[in-house]
Coordinates of C-alpha atoms in Angstrom, one line a residue:
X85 CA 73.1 132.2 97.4
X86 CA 76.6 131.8 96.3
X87 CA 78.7 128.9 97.1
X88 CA 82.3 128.0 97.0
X89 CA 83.0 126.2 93.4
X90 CA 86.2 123.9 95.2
X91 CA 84.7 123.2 98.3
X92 CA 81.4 122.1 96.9
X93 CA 83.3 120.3 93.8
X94 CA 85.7 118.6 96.6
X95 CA 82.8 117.6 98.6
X96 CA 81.5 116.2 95.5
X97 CA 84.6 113.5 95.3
X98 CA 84.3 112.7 99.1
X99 CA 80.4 111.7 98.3
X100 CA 81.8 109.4 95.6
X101 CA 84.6 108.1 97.4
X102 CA 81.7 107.2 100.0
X103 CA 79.9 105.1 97.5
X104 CA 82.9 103.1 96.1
X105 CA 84.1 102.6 99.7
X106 CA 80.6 101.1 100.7
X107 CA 80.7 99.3 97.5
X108 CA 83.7 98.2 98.6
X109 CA 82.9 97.2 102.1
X110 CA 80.2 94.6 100.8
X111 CA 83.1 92.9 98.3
X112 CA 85.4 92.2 100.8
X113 CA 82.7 91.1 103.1
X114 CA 82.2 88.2 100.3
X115 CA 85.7 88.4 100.1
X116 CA 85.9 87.3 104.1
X117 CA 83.0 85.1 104.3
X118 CA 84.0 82.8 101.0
X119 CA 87.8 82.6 102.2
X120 CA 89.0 84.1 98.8
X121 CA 91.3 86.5 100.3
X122 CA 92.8 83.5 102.6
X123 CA 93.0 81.4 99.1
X124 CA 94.6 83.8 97.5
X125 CA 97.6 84.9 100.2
X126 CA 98.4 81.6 99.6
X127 CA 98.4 81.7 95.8
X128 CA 100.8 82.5 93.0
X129 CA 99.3 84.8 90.7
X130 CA 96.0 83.2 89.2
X131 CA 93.3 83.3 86.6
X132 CA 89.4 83.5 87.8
X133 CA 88.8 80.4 86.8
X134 CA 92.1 78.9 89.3
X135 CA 91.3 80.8 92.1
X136 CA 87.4 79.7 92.0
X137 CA 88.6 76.2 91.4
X138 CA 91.3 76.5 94.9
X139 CA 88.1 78.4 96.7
X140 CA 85.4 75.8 95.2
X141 CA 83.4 78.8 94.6
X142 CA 81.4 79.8 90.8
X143 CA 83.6 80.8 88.7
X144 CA 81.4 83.5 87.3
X145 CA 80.6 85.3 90.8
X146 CA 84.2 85.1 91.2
X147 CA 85.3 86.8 87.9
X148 CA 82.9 90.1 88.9
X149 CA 84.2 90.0 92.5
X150 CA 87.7 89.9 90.8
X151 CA 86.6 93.2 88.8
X152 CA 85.6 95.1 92.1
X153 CA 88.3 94.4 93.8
X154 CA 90.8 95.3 91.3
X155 CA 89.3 99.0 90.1
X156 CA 88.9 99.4 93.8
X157 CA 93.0 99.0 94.0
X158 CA 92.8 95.7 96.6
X159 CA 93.6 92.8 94.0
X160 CA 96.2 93.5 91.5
X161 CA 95.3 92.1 87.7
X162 CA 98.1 91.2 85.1
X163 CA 96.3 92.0 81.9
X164 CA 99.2 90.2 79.5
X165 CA 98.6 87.3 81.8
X166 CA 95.0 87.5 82.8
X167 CA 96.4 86.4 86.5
X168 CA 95.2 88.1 89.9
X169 CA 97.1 88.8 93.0
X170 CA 96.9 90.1 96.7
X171 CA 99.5 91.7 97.3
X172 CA 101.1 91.0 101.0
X173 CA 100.6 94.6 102.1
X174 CA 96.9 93.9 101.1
X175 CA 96.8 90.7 102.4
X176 CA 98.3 91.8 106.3
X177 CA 95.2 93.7 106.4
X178 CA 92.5 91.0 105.0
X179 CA 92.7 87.7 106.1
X180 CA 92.1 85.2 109.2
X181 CA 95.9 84.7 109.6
X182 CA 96.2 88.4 110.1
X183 CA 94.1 88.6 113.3
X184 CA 94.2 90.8 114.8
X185 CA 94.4 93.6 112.1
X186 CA 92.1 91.6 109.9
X187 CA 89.5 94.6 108.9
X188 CA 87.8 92.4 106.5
X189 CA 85.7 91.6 109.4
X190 CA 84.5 94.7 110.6
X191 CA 83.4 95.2 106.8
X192 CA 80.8 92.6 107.7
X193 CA 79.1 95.0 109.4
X194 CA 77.8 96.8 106.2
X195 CA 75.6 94.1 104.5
X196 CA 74.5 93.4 108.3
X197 CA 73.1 96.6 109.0
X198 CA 71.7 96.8 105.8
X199 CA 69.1 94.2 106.2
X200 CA 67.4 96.7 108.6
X201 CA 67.5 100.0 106.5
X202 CA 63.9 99.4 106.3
X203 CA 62.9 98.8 110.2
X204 CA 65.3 101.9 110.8
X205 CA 63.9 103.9 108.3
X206 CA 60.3 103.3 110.1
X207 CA 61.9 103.9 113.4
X208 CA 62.9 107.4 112.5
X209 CA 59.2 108.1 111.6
X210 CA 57.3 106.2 114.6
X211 CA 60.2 106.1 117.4
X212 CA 60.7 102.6 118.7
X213 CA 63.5 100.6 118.4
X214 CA 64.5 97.7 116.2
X215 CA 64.7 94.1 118.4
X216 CA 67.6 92.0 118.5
X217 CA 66.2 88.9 117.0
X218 CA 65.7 91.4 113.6
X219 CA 69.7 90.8 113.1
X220 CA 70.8 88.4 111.7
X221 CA 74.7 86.7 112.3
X222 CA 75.1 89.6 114.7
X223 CA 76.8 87.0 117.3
X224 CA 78.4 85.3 114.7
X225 CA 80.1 88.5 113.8
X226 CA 80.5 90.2 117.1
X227 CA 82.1 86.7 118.5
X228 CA 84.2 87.0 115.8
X229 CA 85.2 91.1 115.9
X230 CA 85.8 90.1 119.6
X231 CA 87.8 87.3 119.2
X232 CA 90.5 89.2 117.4
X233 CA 90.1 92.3 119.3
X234 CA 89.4 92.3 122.9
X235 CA 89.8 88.0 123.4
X236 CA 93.3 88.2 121.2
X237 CA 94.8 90.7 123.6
X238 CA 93.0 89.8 126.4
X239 CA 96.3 88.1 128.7
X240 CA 99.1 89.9 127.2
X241 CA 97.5 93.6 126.9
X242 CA 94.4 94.3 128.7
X243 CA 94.6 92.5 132.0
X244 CA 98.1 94.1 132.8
X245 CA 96.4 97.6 133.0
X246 CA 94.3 96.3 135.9
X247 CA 96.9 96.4 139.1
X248 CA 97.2 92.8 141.0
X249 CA 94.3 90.9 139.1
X250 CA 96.5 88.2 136.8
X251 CA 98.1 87.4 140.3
X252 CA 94.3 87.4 142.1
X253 CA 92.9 85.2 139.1
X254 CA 96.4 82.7 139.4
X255 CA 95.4 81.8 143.0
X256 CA 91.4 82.0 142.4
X257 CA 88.8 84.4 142.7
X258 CA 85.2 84.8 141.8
X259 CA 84.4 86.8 138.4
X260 CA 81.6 88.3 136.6
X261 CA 81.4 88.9 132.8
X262 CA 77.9 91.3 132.2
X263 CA 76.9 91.1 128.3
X264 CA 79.2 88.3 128.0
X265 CA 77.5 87.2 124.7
X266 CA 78.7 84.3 123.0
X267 CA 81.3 83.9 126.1
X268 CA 84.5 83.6 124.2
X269 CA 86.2 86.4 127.0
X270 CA 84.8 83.9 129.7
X271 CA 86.2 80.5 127.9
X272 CA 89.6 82.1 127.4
X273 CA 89.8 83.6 131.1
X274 CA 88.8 80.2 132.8
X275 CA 91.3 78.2 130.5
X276 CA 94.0 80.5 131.8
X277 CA 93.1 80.6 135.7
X278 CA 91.5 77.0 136.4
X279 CA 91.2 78.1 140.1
X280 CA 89.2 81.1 139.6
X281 CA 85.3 80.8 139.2
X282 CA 83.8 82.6 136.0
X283 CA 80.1 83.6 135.5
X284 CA 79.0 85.0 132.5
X285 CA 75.2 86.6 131.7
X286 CA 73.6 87.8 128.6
X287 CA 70.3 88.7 127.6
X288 CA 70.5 86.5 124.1
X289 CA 69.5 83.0 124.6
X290 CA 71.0 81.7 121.3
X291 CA 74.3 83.2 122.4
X292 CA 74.4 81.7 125.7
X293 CA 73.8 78.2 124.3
X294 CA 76.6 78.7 122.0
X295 CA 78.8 80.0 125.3
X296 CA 77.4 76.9 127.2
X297 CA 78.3 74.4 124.4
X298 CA 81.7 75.8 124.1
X299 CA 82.8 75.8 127.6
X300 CA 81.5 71.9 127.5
X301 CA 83.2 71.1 124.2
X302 CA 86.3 72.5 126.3
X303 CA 85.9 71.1 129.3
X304 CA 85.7 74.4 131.3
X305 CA 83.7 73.1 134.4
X306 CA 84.7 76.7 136.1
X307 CA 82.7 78.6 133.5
X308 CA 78.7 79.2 133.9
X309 CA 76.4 80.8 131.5
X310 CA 73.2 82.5 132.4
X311 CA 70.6 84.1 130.2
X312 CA 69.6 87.3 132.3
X313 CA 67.8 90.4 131.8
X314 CA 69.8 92.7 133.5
X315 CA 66.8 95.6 133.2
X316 CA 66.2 95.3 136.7
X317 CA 69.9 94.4 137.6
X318 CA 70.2 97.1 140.3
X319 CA 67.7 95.6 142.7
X320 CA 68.5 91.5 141.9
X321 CA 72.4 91.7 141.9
X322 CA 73.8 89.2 144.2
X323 CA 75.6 92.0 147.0
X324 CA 79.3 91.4 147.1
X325 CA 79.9 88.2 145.8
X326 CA 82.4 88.8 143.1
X327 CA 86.1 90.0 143.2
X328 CA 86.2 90.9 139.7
X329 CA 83.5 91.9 137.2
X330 CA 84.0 92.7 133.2
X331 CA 82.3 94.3 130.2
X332 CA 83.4 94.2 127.2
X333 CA 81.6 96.6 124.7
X334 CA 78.2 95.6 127.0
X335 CA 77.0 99.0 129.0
X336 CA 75.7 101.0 126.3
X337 CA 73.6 98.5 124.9
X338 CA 71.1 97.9 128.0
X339 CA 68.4 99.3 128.4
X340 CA 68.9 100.5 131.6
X341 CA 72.8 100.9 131.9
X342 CA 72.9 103.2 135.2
X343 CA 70.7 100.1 136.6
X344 CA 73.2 97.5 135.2
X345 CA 76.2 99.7 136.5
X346 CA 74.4 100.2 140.1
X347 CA 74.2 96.3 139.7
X348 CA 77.8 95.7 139.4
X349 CA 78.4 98.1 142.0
X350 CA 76.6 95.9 144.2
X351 CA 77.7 92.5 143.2
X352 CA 80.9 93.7 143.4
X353 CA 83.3 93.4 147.1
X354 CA 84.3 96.7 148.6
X355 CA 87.8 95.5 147.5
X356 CA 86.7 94.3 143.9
X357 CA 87.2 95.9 140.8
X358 CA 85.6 96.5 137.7
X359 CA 87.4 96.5 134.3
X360 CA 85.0 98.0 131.6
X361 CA 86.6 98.1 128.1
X362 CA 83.5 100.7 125.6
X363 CA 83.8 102.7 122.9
X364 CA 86.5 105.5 122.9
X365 CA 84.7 109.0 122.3
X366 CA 84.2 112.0 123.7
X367 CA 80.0 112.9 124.5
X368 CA 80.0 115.9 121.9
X369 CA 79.6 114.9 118.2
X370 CA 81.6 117.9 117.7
X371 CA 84.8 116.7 119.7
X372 CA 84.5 113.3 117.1
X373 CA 84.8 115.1 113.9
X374 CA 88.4 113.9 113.5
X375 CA 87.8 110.7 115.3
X376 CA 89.4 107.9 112.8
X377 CA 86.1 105.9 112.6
X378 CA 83.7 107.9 113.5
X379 CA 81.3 107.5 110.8
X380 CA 81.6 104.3 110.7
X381 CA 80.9 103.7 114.9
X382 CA 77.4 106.3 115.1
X383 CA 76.4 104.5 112.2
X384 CA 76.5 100.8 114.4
X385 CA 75.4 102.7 116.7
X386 CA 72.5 104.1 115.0
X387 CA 71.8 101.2 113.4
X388 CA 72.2 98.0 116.3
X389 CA 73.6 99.7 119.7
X390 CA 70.8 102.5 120.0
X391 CA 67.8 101.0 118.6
X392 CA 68.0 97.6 120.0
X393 CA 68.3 99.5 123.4
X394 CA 64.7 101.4 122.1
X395 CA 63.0 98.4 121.5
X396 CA 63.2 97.2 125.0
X397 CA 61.6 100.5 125.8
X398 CA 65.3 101.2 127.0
X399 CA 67.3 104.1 126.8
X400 CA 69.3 104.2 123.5
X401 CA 72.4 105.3 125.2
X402 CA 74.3 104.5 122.0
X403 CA 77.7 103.0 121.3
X404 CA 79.1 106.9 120.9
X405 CA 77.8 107.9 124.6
X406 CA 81.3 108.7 125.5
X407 CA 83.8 109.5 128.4
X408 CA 81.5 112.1 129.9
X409 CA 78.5 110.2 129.8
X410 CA 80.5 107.4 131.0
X411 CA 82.4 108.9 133.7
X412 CA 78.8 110.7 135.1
X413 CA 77.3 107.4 134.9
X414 CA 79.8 105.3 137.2
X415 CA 79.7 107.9 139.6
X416 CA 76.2 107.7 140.0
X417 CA 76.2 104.4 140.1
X418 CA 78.6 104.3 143.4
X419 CA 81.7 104.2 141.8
X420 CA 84.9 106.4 143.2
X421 CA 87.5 105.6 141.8
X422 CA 88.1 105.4 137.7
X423 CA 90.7 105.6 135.5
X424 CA 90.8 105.5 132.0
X425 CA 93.9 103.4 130.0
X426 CA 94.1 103.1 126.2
X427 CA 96.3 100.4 124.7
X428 CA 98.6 101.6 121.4
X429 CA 97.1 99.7 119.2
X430 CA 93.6 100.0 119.6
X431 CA 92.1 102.7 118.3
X432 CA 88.4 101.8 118.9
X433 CA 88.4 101.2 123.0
X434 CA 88.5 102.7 126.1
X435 CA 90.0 100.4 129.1
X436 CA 88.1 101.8 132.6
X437 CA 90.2 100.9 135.9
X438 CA 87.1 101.2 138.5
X439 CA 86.3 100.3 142.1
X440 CA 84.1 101.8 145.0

């Protein structure tokens, strides 16, 4: 069989542009998680041994992360001087004060899902799923993905695409976060709209404790936390009890989501709505070959959204299920009306306008 010499050559160099890049993802994960990138936007130009001093990190370790990040063009090096720098076109891109276009943090996600090649691996010769409790720091990091995503643009961007609700949450209303994890949506909302009850459930009892502890730590007597399973969701829901109900990057992980969104149809009022921020996508892999992180969103998915959804006997819907899916789904759940925003910025998330 021939082949074509430059297309197989040129697939070649994307293979081993893949294996530096996933090199790379698991440097500036160290990078984010020991603080060098924040210690060194706010150096001058430095040698290893200075900048593991200002991080109180080994110098050693330090030195070989230096050497990944500079062949991999994120750290400049000064040989004459033996000094290293981040450059402040790097560094709008890499650290906590660049939130929220700090990537560094969704390159946690590579080391993460990594820790369960091996369950996966056995999953795609049994079947099954891998649980939740096989992750670990998955709150930690999806608190802190959502912090900068969906909580950071939360008052000024997101609520304005839902007609009437900042003026319904001013004067108090009742409101329902589903998945609401480690409640950071829920703290933020109740700060802003003290007359307005929130509720927030998640399956994870470690992450509501940490919501519960937060919302006492901030005195937010207007926010509740329960640990649910929402499996059954469609025949328990409390019927019409809630103005407003919200999920953020929740649905597809249940493992029943057309009985979690027949729930929220039901706990919702007749003149409620629903906001529902998921993964932008079409349904058909092939309609996502130019989506911009597409690779990198079936592999989360394949690796956390779909399995853990297995291992409760679930579905596996799948982070990637997609606008059909999704659109198919509400309607069968009850829903009538849904519109789909986007916001400029965000090129992850779908923003879902929907009532009865």
């Amino acid at each position: 069989m021939s082949i074509d010499e430059k297309r197989s050559e040129a697939f070649a160099e994307r293979m081993m542009d893949a294996f530096n890049s996933g090199a790379l993802c698991l440097m500036t994960s160290i990078g984010h998680r020991t603080g060098l990138f924040d210690v060194m936007e706010a150096m001058k130009p430095a040698t290893s041994e200075q900048i593991a001093e200002q991080a109180n990190l080994n110098e050693r370790y330090v030195r070989e992360w230096l050497g990944a990040m500079t062949s991999g063009k994120v750290i400049e090096c000064d040989p004459e001087s033996g000094t290293y720098s981040l450059p402040p076109e790097h560094a709008a891109w890499l650290t906590r004060a660049a939130a929220p276009n700090n990537m560094a943090v969704f390159a946690q996600y590579t080391p993460l899902l990594g820790q369960v090649e091996e369950d996966i691996i056995e999953c795609f010769r049994q079947g099954g799923g891998v649980p939740y409790e096989r992750y670990p720091r998955f709150h930690e990091v999806m608190a802190e993905e959502s912090g900068q995503t969906i909580v950071a643009a939360l008052e000024e961007h997101i609520l304005p695409l839902v007609p009437n609700v900042v003026e319904e949450l001013t004067n108090g209303i009742r409101v329902l976060d589903v998945g609401c994890g480690s409640g950071r949506a829920v703290h933020l909302l109740a700060s802003l709209f003290p007359r307005s009850e929130f509720v927030g459930y998640d399956l994870s009892p470690e992450a509501i404790g940490r919501a519960r502890d937060e919302a006492r730590e901030k005195g937010l007597a207007n926010a509740n936390f329960e640990e649910r399973d929402l499996t059954d969701f469609h025949e328990t829901a409390e019927p019409e009890i809630f103005d407003f109900v919200t999920t953020f990057d929740a649905v597809h992980d249940q493992a029943k989501p057309l009985n979690v969104l027949k729930g929220i149809a039901n706990t919702l009022k007749m003149d409620g709505t629903y906001l529902m921020q998921d993964i932008g996508a079409s349904s058909h892999h092939h309609e996502n070959v130019d989506h911009p992180i597409g690779p990198f969103l079936y592999t989360v998915s394949c690796m956390h959204c779909m399995t853990v959804s297995l291992a409760q006997s679930g579905e596996g819907l799948g982070a990637m299920w997609g606008r059909q899916t999704a659109e198919r789904m509400l309607r069968e759940a009850g829903f009538g009306s849904i519109e789909i925003r986007q916001l400029e910025h965000d090129i992850q998330n779908d923003y879902y306008i929907i009532r009865k």
